XYZ file of C-alpha atoms in Angstrom:
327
model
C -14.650 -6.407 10.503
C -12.731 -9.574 9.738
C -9.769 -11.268 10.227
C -7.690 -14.037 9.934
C -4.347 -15.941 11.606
C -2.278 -18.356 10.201
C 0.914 -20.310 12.050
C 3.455 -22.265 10.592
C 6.364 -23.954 11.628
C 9.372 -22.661 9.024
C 11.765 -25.309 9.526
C 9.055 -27.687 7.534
C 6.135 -26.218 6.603
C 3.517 -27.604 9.211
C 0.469 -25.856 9.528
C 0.425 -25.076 13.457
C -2.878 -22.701 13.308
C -5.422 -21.376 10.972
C -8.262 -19.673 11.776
C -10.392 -18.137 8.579
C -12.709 -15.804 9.883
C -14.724 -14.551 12.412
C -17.366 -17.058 13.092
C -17.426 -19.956 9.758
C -21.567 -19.880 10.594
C -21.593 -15.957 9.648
C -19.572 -16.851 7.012
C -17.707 -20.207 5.392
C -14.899 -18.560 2.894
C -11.641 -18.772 4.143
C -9.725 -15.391 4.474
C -6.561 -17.241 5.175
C -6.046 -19.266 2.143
C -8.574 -17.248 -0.302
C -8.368 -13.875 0.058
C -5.190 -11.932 -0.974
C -5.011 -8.603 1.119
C -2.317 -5.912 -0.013
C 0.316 -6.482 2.311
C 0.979 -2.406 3.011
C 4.181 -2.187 4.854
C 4.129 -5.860 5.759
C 5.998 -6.187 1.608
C 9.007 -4.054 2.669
C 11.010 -6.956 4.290
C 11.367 -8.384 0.772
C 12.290 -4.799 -0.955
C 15.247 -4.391 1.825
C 16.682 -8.102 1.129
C 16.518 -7.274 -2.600
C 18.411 -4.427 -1.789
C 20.881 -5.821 0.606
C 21.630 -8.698 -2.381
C 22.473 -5.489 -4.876
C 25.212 -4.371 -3.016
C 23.496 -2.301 -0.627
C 24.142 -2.108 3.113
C 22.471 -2.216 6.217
C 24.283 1.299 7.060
C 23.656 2.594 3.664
C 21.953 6.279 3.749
C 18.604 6.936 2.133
C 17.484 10.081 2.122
C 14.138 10.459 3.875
C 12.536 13.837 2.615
C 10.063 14.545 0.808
C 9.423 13.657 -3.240
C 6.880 14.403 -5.656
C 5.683 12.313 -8.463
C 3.955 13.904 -11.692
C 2.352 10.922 -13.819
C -0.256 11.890 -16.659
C -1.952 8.508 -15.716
C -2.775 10.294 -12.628
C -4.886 12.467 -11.905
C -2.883 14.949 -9.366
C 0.531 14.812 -8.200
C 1.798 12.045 -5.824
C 3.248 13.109 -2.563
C 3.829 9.852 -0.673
C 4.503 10.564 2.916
C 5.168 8.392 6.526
C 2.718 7.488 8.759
C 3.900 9.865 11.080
C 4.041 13.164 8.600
C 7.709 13.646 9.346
C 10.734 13.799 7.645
C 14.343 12.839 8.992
C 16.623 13.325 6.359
C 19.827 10.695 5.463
C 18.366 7.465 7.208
C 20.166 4.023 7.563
C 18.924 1.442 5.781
C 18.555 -0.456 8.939
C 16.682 2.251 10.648
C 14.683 2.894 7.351
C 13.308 -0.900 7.695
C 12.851 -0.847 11.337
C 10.858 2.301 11.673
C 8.858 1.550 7.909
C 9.459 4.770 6.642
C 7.953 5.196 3.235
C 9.925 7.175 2.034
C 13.012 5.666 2.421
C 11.577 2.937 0.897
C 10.499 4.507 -2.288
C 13.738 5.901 -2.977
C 15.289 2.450 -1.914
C 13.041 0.818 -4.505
C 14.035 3.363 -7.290
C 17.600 3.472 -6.871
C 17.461 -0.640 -6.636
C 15.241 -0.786 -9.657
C 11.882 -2.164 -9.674
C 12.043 -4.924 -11.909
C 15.191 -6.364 -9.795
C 13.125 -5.886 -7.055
C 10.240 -7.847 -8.611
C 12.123 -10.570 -9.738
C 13.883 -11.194 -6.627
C 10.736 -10.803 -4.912
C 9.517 -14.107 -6.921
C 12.046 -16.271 -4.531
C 9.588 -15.643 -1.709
C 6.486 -17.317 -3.550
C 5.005 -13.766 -4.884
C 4.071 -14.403 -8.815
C 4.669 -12.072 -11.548
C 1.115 -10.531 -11.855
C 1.018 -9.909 -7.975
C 3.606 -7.423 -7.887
C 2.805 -3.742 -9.662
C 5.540 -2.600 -12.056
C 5.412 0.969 -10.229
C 6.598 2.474 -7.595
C 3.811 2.003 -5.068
C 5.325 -1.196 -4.591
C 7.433 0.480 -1.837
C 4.176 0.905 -0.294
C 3.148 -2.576 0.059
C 0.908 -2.805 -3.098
C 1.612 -6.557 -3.583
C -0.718 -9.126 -1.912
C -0.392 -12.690 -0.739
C -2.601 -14.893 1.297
C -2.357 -14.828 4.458
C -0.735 -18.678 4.558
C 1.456 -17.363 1.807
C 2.686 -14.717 3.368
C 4.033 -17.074 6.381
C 5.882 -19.131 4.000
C 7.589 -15.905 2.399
C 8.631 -14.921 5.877
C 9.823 -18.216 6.664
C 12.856 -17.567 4.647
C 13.835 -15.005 6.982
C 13.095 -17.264 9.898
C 15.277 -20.838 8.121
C 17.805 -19.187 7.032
C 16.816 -18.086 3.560
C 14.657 -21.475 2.243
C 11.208 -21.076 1.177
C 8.775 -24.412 2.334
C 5.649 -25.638 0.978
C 3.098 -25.152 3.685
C 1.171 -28.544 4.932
C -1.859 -29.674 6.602
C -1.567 -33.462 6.774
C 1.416 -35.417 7.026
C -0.443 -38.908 6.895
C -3.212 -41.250 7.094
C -3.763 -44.280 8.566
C -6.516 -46.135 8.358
C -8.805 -48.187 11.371
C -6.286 -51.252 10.531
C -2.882 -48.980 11.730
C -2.180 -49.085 8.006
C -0.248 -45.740 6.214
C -1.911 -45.265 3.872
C -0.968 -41.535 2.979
C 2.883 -40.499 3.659
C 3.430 -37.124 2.617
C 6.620 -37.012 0.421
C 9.711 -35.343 2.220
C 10.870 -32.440 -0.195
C 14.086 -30.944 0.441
C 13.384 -26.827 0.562
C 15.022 -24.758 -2.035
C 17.712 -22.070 -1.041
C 15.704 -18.884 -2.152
C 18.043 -16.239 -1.165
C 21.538 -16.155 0.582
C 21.499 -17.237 4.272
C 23.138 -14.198 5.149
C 20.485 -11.384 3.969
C 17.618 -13.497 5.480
C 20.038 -12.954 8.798
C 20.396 -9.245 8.932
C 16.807 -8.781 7.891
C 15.716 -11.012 10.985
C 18.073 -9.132 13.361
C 16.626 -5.768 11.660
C 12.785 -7.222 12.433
C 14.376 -7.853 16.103
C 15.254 -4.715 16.739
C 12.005 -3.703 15.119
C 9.927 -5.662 17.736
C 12.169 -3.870 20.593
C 12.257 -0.457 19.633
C 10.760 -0.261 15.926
C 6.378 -0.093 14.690
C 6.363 -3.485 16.328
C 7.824 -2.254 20.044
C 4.485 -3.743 21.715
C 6.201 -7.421 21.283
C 8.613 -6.563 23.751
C 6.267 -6.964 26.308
C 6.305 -10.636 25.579
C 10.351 -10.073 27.042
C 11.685 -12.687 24.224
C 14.252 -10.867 22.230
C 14.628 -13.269 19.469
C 11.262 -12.379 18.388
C 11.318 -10.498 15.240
C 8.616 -8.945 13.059
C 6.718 -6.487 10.791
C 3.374 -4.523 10.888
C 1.524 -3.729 7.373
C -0.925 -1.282 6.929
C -2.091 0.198 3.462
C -3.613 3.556 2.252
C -6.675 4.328 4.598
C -5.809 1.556 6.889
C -8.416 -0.786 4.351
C -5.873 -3.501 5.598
C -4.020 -4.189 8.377
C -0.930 -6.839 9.017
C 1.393 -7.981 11.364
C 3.465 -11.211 10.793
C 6.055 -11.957 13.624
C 8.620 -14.966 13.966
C 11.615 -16.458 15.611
C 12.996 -19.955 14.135
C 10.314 -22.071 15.509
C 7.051 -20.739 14.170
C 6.198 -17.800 12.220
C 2.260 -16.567 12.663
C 0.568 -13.627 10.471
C -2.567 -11.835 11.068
C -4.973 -10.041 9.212
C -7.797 -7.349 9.976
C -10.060 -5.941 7.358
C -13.110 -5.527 5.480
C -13.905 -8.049 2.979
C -15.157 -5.570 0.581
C -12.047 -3.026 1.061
C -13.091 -0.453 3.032
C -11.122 1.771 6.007
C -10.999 0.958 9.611
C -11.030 4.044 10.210
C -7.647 7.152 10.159
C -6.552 5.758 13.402
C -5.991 1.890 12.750
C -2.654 0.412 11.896
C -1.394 -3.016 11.897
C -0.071 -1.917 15.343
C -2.951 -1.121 16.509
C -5.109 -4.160 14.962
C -3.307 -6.871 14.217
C -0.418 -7.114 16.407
C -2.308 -7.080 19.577
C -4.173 -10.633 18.159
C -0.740 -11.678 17.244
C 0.910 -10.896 21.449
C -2.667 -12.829 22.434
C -1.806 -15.973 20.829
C 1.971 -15.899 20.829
C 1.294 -15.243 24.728
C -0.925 -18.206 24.912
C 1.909 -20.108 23.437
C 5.119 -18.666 24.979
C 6.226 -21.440 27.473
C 5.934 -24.097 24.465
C 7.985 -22.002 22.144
C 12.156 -22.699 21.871
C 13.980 -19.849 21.881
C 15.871 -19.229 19.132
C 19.709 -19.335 19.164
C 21.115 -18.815 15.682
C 24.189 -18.056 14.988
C 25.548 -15.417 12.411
C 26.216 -17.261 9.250
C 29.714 -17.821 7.554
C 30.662 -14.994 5.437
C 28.589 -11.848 7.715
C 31.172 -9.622 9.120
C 30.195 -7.236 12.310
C 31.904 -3.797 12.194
C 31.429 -0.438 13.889
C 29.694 2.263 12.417
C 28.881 5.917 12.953
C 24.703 6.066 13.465
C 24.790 9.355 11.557
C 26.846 8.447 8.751
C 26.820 5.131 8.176
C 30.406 4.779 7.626
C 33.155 2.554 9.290
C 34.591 4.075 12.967
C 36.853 2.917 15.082
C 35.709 5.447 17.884
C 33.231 4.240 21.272
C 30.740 6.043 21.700
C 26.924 6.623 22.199
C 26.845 7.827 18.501
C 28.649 4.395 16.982
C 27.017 0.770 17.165
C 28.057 -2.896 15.453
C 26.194 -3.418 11.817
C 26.342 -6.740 9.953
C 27.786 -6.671 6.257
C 28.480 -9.396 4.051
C 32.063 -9.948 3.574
C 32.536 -8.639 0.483
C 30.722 -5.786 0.786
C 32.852 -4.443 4.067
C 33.068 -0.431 4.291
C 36.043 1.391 3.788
């Protein structure tokens, strides 16, 4: 098995930590910056902002039950199903992201429309050809490098600007002289700074109580982040963040094969990703952003998804963007 790690910081790009492989004498290519896993789950981050910027909701209902596809491309009928074989009916957005149902997800990606949600997908760094025109896209069917995949999620983690990832930011030579500066490039605004805040708080809550629950353990609540694992767990993610540094990990085979019917990201990746964060963890700010001008906070029903005014156990605050407020 192999594997591969990759921090950056997402204020400004600066490569913090890249490790390749398993030992560079057993083998010198790169998995970090030359291989391009599918992401699996580890893609629907990007699917729920796309939605969220078509006038969906966080507290939106999807209905989580189960579908079946007839293609003549295909050989059989496609059932897609989640990880855990169940089904739980009209699902929150929110909760749909947090707990990476796939089925929620597939409808999400259908009703959205997949070419939006290719397109929009491009303001992360993905390119045309890497994103299928079907919808297993829902499924994480995409694939970045692993350093490319921090830099998508660093929009989530700066407030919605994508950076340019760096290694050296000069030279000087034996005489004190500069003699390589590198130039300071102003990031572009890739999506609005108030999606790339509800899907953070989402991947918070997802590292509390969601697939990534094991990064509570680490007892930092502004940790956010996403596990990834394809069909027959051939490849497993996890990429976690907060607004200082956002690290991903990879474990697979380099000639796609599965790690068996028991691996996940969970179970793989995310336990490399608590080691070094751990490591790391007095050294790391906390983060202490602020909800962004024009995000509203409202009460909602958990079942329904609609606007209460009751308190109770069944009714919790959501985040919507002003003008997309609930009756």
């Amino acid at each position: 098995v192999q594997g591969s790690l990759v921090a950056i910081d997402p204020q400004n790009g600066k490569v913090k930590a890249l490790v390749g492989g398993y030992d560079f004498f057993l083998s010198k290519f790169d998995r970090a910056t030359q291989s391009y896993p599918l992401l699996g789950s580890n893609f629907k981050p990007f699917l729920y902002a796309a939605a969220l910027s078509e006038g969906f909701t966080a507290s939106t209902l999807i209905n989580d039950a189960p579908i079946v596809f007839e293609d003549k491309a295909l050989e059989d009928k496609w059932r897609p199903r989640n990880a855990s074989g169940k089904f739980y009916g009209p699902t929150r957005i929110r909760e749909g992201l947090l707990q990476s149902r796939n089925l929620v997800s597939i409808r999400l990606l259908r009703e959205v429309g997949i070419e939006k949600v290719r397109k929009y997908s491009e303001r992360f760094g993905f390119t045309n050809i890497s994103l299928p025109s079907d919808l297993s896209l829902a499924l994480g069917t995409a694939s970045l490098s692993p350093l490319q995949n921090v830099s998508a999620y660093s929009v989530f983690a700066n407030g919605g600007k994508l950076i340019e990832p760096y290694f050296i930011e000069k030279i000087v030579n034996r005489s004190g002289e500069i003699i390589y500066q590198k130039e300071k490039i102003e990031a572009n605004q890739a999506i609005d700074p108030r999606i790339a805040f509800i899907i953070k708080d989402i991947l918070q809550e997802a590292a509390i109580r969601g697939t990534a629950k094991k990064v509570s353990n680490l007892k930092r609540p502004d940790l956010a982040g996403k596990t990834g694992t394809t069909n027959e767990a051939e490849s497993t993610w996890f990429t976690g963040f907060n607004d200082s540094l956002v690290a991903a990990v990879w474990v697979g085979f380099d000639q796609p094969r599965s790690l068996g019917n028991r691996e996940f990201g969970s179970s793989t990746a995310l336990p490399i990703w608590i080691d070094f964060i751990r490591s790391n963890l007095d050294d790391l700010p906390r983060s202490k952003t602020a909800p962004p001008a024009g995000l509203v906070s409202i009460k909602v029903d958990k079942k329904s998804g609609k606007r209460t005014n009751q308190s109770s156990q069944s009714s919790i605050f959501e985040y919507f963007l002003e003008e997309h407020i609930p009756e």
